mmCIF file of C-alpha atoms and ligand atoms in Angstrom:
data_model
loop_
_atom_site.group_PDB
_atom_site.id
_atom_site.type_symbol
_atom_site.label_atom_id
_atom_site.label_comp_id
_atom_site.label_asym_id
_atom_site.label_seq_id
_atom_site.Cartn_x
_atom_site.Cartn_y
_atom_site.Cartn_z
ATOM 1 C CA MET A 1297 119.510 76.233 85.885
ATOM 2 C CA LYS A 1298 118.197 79.720 86.545
ATOM 3 C CA VAL A 1299 119.445 82.664 88.595
ATOM 4 C CA LEU A 1300 117.408 85.685 89.556
ATOM 5 C CA GLY A 1301 119.189 89.005 90.120
ATOM 6 C CA ILE A 1302 117.226 91.464 92.236
ATOM 7 C CA ASN A 1303 118.476 95.014 91.661
ATOM 8 C CA THR A 1304 117.125 97.564 94.113
ATOM 9 C CA SER A 1305 119.077 100.668 93.077
ATOM 10 C CA PRO A 1306 116.909 103.490 91.726
ATOM 11 C CA ARG A 1307 119.799 105.037 89.765
ATOM 12 C CA LYS A 1308 120.727 105.004 86.092
ATOM 13 C CA GLU A 1309 124.284 103.662 85.610
ATOM 14 C CA SER A 1310 123.821 102.011 89.001
ATOM 15 C CA ASN A 1311 127.067 100.617 90.322
ATOM 16 C CA VAL A 1312 125.426 97.744 92.104
ATOM 17 C CA ARG A 1313 123.496 96.803 88.954
ATOM 18 C CA ILE A 1314 126.771 96.788 87.001
ATOM 19 C CA ALA A 1315 128.290 94.515 89.673
ATOM 20 C CA LEU A 1316 125.198 92.296 89.457
ATOM 21 C CA GLU A 1317 125.440 92.118 85.653
ATOM 22 C CA THR A 1318 129.096 91.110 86.039
ATOM 23 C CA ALA A 1319 128.180 88.340 88.473
ATOM 24 C CA LEU A 1320 125.464 87.078 86.126
ATOM 25 C CA LYS A 1321 127.829 87.117 83.144
ATOM 26 C CA ALA A 1322 130.001 84.587 84.975
ATOM 27 C CA LEU A 1323 126.940 82.389 85.428
ATOM 28 C CA GLU A 1324 125.829 82.771 81.810
ATOM 29 C CA ALA A 1325 129.269 81.542 80.803
ATOM 30 C CA LYS A 1326 128.293 78.330 82.592
ATOM 31 C CA ASP A 1327 125.012 78.167 80.614
ATOM 32 C CA VAL A 1328 122.919 79.388 83.517
ATOM 33 C CA GLU A 1329 119.823 81.322 82.487
ATOM 34 C CA CYS A 1330 119.884 84.711 84.228
ATOM 35 C CA GLU A 1331 117.327 87.444 84.697
ATOM 36 C CA ILE A 1332 117.360 90.802 86.478
ATOM 37 C CA VAL A 1333 114.320 92.411 88.063
ATOM 38 C CA ASP A 1334 114.607 96.162 88.680
ATOM 39 C CA VAL A 1335 112.629 96.626 91.862
ATOM 40 C CA ASN A 1336 112.552 100.430 91.774
ATOM 41 C CA ALA A 1337 110.487 100.327 88.573
ATOM 42 C CA MET A 1338 107.996 97.939 90.160
ATOM 43 C CA VAL A 1339 105.142 98.579 92.557
ATOM 44 C CA ILE A 1340 105.952 96.685 95.746
ATOM 45 C CA SER A 1341 103.984 97.747 98.793
ATOM 46 C CA PRO A 1342 105.329 97.178 102.286
ATOM 47 C CA CYS A 1343 104.199 94.074 104.177
ATOM 48 C CA GLN A 1344 101.009 94.885 106.101
ATOM 49 C CA GLY A 1345 101.664 92.288 108.819
ATOM 50 C CA ASP A 1346 98.067 91.077 108.551
ATOM 51 C CA ASN A 1347 99.074 87.391 108.578
ATOM 52 C CA TYR A 1348 96.656 86.765 105.683
ATOM 53 C CA CYS A 1349 99.431 84.574 104.218
ATOM 54 C CA LYS A 1350 99.348 82.303 107.261
ATOM 55 C CA GLU A 1351 95.709 81.378 106.531
ATOM 56 C CA HIS A 1352 96.095 81.244 102.726
ATOM 57 C CA GLU A 1353 98.930 78.828 101.906
ATOM 58 C CA SER A 1354 101.568 81.585 101.858
ATOM 59 C CA GLN A 1355 99.669 83.750 99.396
ATOM 60 C CA CYS A 1356 100.022 87.459 100.166
ATOM 61 C CA ALA A 1357 96.869 89.567 100.348
ATOM 62 C CA LEU A 1358 98.586 92.321 98.358
ATOM 63 C CA ASN A 1359 98.249 91.994 94.606
ATOM 64 C CA ASP A 1360 101.135 93.993 93.192
ATOM 65 C CA ASP A 1361 104.385 93.402 91.279
ATOM 66 C CA MET A 1362 105.736 91.244 94.103
ATOM 67 C CA VAL A 1363 103.592 88.481 92.604
ATOM 68 C CA ASP A 1364 106.106 88.341 89.683
ATOM 69 C CA ILE A 1365 109.043 88.236 92.076
ATOM 70 C CA TYR A 1366 107.488 85.419 94.138
ATOM 71 C CA GLU A 1367 107.094 83.396 90.945
ATOM 72 C CA LYS A 1368 110.651 84.051 89.805
ATOM 73 C CA ILE A 1369 112.104 83.227 93.245
ATOM 74 C CA GLU A 1370 110.222 79.939 93.308
ATOM 75 C CA GLU A 1371 111.576 79.045 89.838
ATOM 76 C CA ALA A 1372 115.183 80.148 90.410
ATOM 77 C CA ASP A 1373 118.032 77.900 91.549
ATOM 78 C CA GLY A 1374 119.914 80.865 92.975
ATOM 79 C CA ILE A 1375 119.331 84.500 93.856
ATOM 80 C CA ILE A 1376 121.592 87.532 93.986
ATOM 81 C CA LEU A 1377 120.262 90.532 95.875
ATOM 82 C CA ALA A 1378 122.005 93.722 94.730
ATOM 83 C CA SER A 1379 121.425 96.822 96.853
ATOM 84 C CA PRO A 1380 123.136 100.142 97.460
ATOM 85 C CA ILE A 1381 123.915 100.862 101.106
ATOM 86 C CA TYR A 1382 121.632 103.561 102.512
ATOM 87 C CA PHE A 1383 122.397 104.616 106.073
ATOM 88 C CA CYS A 1384 124.357 101.485 106.882
ATOM 89 C CA ASP A 1385 121.824 98.984 105.533
ATOM 90 C CA VAL A 1386 120.210 97.782 102.312
ATOM 91 C CA ASN A 1387 117.869 100.403 100.843
ATOM 92 C CA ALA A 1388 114.118 100.596 101.394
ATOM 93 C CA GLN A 1389 113.380 98.952 98.043
ATOM 94 C CA ALA A 1390 115.386 95.884 99.117
ATOM 95 C CA LYS A 1391 113.832 95.818 102.572
ATOM 96 C CA ALA A 1392 110.327 95.940 101.050
ATOM 97 C CA VAL A 1393 111.110 92.803 99.024
ATOM 98 C CA ILE A 1394 112.656 91.021 102.024
ATOM 99 C CA ASP A 1395 109.706 91.862 104.288
ATOM 100 C CA ARG A 1396 107.237 90.592 101.685
ATOM 101 C CA LEU A 1397 109.022 87.209 101.801
ATOM 102 C CA TYR A 1398 107.350 86.879 105.220
ATOM 103 C CA SER A 1399 104.496 85.207 103.366
ATOM 104 C CA TYR A 1400 106.747 82.111 103.141
ATOM 105 C CA PHE A 1401 107.749 82.255 106.814
ATOM 106 C CA MET A 1402 107.061 79.021 108.746
ATOM 107 C CA ASP A 1403 105.768 77.210 105.653
ATOM 108 C CA GLU A 1404 107.498 73.818 105.532
ATOM 109 C CA THR A 1405 106.716 73.309 101.845
ATOM 110 C CA TYR A 1406 108.599 76.459 100.914
ATOM 111 C CA GLN A 1407 111.373 75.788 103.461
ATOM 112 C CA GLU A 1408 111.927 72.520 101.579
ATOM 113 C CA LEU A 1409 111.746 74.230 98.155
ATOM 114 C CA PHE A 1410 114.211 76.930 99.195
ATOM 115 C CA SER A 1411 116.663 74.542 100.859
ATOM 116 C CA SER A 1412 118.308 73.865 97.497
ATOM 117 C CA LYS A 1413 118.558 77.551 96.565
ATOM 118 C CA LYS A 1414 121.499 79.776 97.473
ATOM 119 C CA VAL A 1415 121.355 83.531 98.032
ATOM 120 C CA SER A 1416 124.264 85.950 97.684
ATOM 121 C CA ILE A 1417 124.233 89.668 98.375
ATOM 122 C CA ILE A 1418 126.140 92.443 96.597
ATOM 123 C CA ALA A 1419 126.156 95.946 98.061
ATOM 124 C CA THR A 1420 127.902 99.061 96.818
ATOM 125 C CA HIS A 1421 128.608 102.021 99.038
ATOM 126 C CA GLY A 1422 130.287 105.396 99.210
ATOM 127 C CA ALA A 1423 132.929 105.781 101.828
ATOM 128 C CA ALA A 1424 131.958 104.229 105.143
ATOM 129 C CA PRO A 1425 134.074 101.413 106.568
ATOM 130 C CA LEU A 1426 132.589 97.951 106.077
ATOM 131 C CA GLU A 1427 132.271 97.560 109.883
ATOM 132 C CA ALA A 1428 129.528 100.224 109.807
ATOM 133 C CA PHE A 1429 127.079 97.936 108.025
ATOM 134 C CA GLU A 1430 128.573 94.425 108.008
ATOM 135 C CA SER A 1431 126.090 93.325 110.669
ATOM 136 C CA SER A 1432 123.157 94.749 108.647
ATOM 137 C CA LEU A 1433 124.110 92.671 105.617
ATOM 138 C CA ASN A 1434 124.499 89.588 107.823
ATOM 139 C CA THR A 1435 121.023 90.294 109.221
ATOM 140 C CA GLN A 1436 119.474 90.484 105.726
ATOM 141 C CA MET A 1437 121.184 87.206 104.833
ATOM 142 C CA ALA A 1438 119.795 85.693 108.052
ATOM 143 C CA ALA A 1439 116.274 86.598 106.876
ATOM 144 C CA PHE A 1440 116.802 84.430 103.798
ATOM 145 C CA GLN A 1441 118.243 81.639 105.958
ATOM 146 C CA VAL A 1442 115.198 81.706 108.263
ATOM 147 C CA LEU A 1443 113.091 81.031 105.166
ATOM 148 C CA GLY A 1444 115.240 78.027 104.296
ATOM 149 C CA PHE A 1445 117.671 79.441 101.709
ATOM 150 C CA GLN A 1446 121.354 78.526 101.797
ATOM 151 C CA PRO A 1447 123.653 81.470 102.535
ATOM 152 C CA GLY A 1448 126.094 82.391 99.782
ATOM 153 C CA ASP A 1449 128.582 85.252 99.681
ATOM 154 C CA ILE A 1450 128.191 88.825 100.863
ATOM 155 C CA LEU A 1451 130.196 91.416 98.943
ATOM 156 C CA ALA A 1452 130.461 95.111 99.852
ATOM 157 C CA LEU A 1453 132.159 97.317 97.266
ATOM 158 C CA ASN A 1454 133.466 100.673 98.471
ATOM 159 C CA ASP A 1455 134.012 104.075 96.777
ATOM 160 C CA ASN A 1456 131.028 103.841 94.444
ATOM 161 C CA ASN A 1457 129.228 107.155 94.875
ATOM 162 C CA VAL A 1458 129.643 108.263 91.272
ATOM 163 C CA PRO A 1459 127.220 106.458 88.936
ATOM 164 C CA GLY A 1460 129.075 104.000 86.708
ATOM 165 C CA SER A 1461 132.383 104.479 88.537
ATOM 166 C CA ILE A 1462 132.641 100.774 89.310
ATOM 167 C CA LYS A 1463 133.378 100.159 85.619
ATOM 168 C CA ASP A 1464 136.940 101.381 86.266
ATOM 169 C CA LYS A 1465 137.435 99.093 89.278
ATOM 170 C CA ALA A 1466 138.790 95.870 87.828
ATOM 171 C CA GLU A 1467 139.359 94.251 91.231
ATOM 172 C CA GLN A 1468 135.763 94.906 92.363
ATOM 173 C CA LEU A 1469 134.354 93.565 89.097
ATOM 174 C CA LYS A 1470 136.537 90.483 89.506
ATOM 175 C CA GLN A 1471 135.098 89.975 92.999
ATOM 176 C CA ALA A 1472 131.554 90.302 91.613
ATOM 177 C CA SER A 1473 132.354 87.806 88.875
ATOM 178 C CA GLU A 1474 133.734 85.344 91.438
ATOM 179 C CA LEU A 1475 130.616 85.744 93.581
ATOM 180 C CA GLY A 1476 128.525 84.812 90.538
ATOM 181 C CA GLU A 1477 130.685 81.864 89.633
ATOM 182 C CA LYS A 1478 130.490 80.456 93.161
ATOM 183 C CA LEU A 1479 126.693 80.793 93.411
ATOM 184 C CA LEU A 1480 125.959 77.633 91.408
HETATM 185 C C1 FMN B 2921 120.130 107.901 101.078
HETATM 186 C C2 FMN B 2921 121.556 107.459 100.916
HETATM 187 C C3 FMN B 2921 122.214 106.927 102.010
HETATM 188 C C4 FMN B 2921 123.530 106.458 101.878
HETATM 189 N N1 FMN B 2921 124.160 105.913 102.960
HETATM 190 C C5 FMN B 2921 125.423 105.429 102.846
HETATM 191 C C6 FMN B 2921 126.079 104.833 103.959
HETATM 192 O O1 FMN B 2921 125.526 104.715 105.049
HETATM 193 N N2 FMN B 2921 127.348 104.383 103.786
HETATM 194 C C7 FMN B 2921 128.004 104.497 102.591
HETATM 195 O O2 FMN B 2921 129.163 104.086 102.510
HETATM 196 N N3 FMN B 2921 127.386 105.025 101.499
HETATM 197 C C8 FMN B 2921 126.119 105.489 101.592
HETATM 198 N N4 FMN B 2921 125.478 106.024 100.491
HETATM 199 C C9 FMN B 2921 126.147 105.979 99.177
HETATM 200 C C10 FMN B 2921 125.666 104.799 98.312
HETATM 201 O O3 FMN B 2921 125.690 103.584 99.048
HETATM 202 C C11 FMN B 2921 126.545 104.611 97.064
HETATM 203 O O4 FMN B 2921 126.510 105.769 96.283
HETATM 204 C C12 FMN B 2921 126.158 103.379 96.245
HETATM 205 O O5 FMN B 2921 127.268 102.905 95.554
HETATM 206 C C13 FMN B 2921 125.031 103.645 95.278
HETATM 207 O O6 FMN B 2921 124.782 102.498 94.506
HETATM 208 P P1 FMN B 2921 124.165 102.616 93.013
HETATM 209 O O7 FMN B 2921 125.162 103.363 92.173
HETATM 210 O O8 FMN B 2921 123.988 101.212 92.596
HETATM 211 O O9 FMN B 2921 122.860 103.340 93.158
HETATM 212 C C14 FMN B 2921 124.185 106.531 100.613
HETATM 213 C C15 FMN B 2921 123.502 107.087 99.518
HETATM 214 C C16 FMN B 2921 122.197 107.545 99.662
HETATM 215 C C17 FMN B 2921 121.482 108.129 98.463
#
């Protein structure tokens, strides 16, 4: 079994990446093979909305690092998207990846492939109340569901402005670990 962690934070000592690593550790303890892709270090252009994919068996016209992510998503049994909250939503790096998944939209073969894969989302944020962006995270999860994925957990972890500060938050790390354990 394989799980793909998609980290979209651009920061060193990223809190959401630490939470993601914690979730994956719980899966590795169950002999699940885990991998993290760091989206900020990759070249992922925004979807051009050209519908090229609709005429080319879900292949995107753009030839960039998203090609690697497509491959890894197709191979994985589960996915964890880990994003910081920027202005009450996932960040632009995360949204670029989600939009590029449009190439799979309405393709029954991929709907079928994804129907056995679960997606969970981890977000870290600074100080805003969860109500400020709960609906945004539900919307991003809905995008995965439209493509056929099974919805997993959504976890938002507050008070994480200082890089690495989540390391001192045992309860939040426990929640991340539980999210991982429940994924598969
Ligand atoms: C551009 C920007 C927008 C942000 N918007 C919000 C926000 O709307 N609500 C919030 O609680 N925190 C917000 N934050 C704080 C980050 O969500 C927080 O620092 C997060 O834990 C960073 O994750 P990281 O350490 O993994 O990069 C924002 C930070 C940046 C840089």
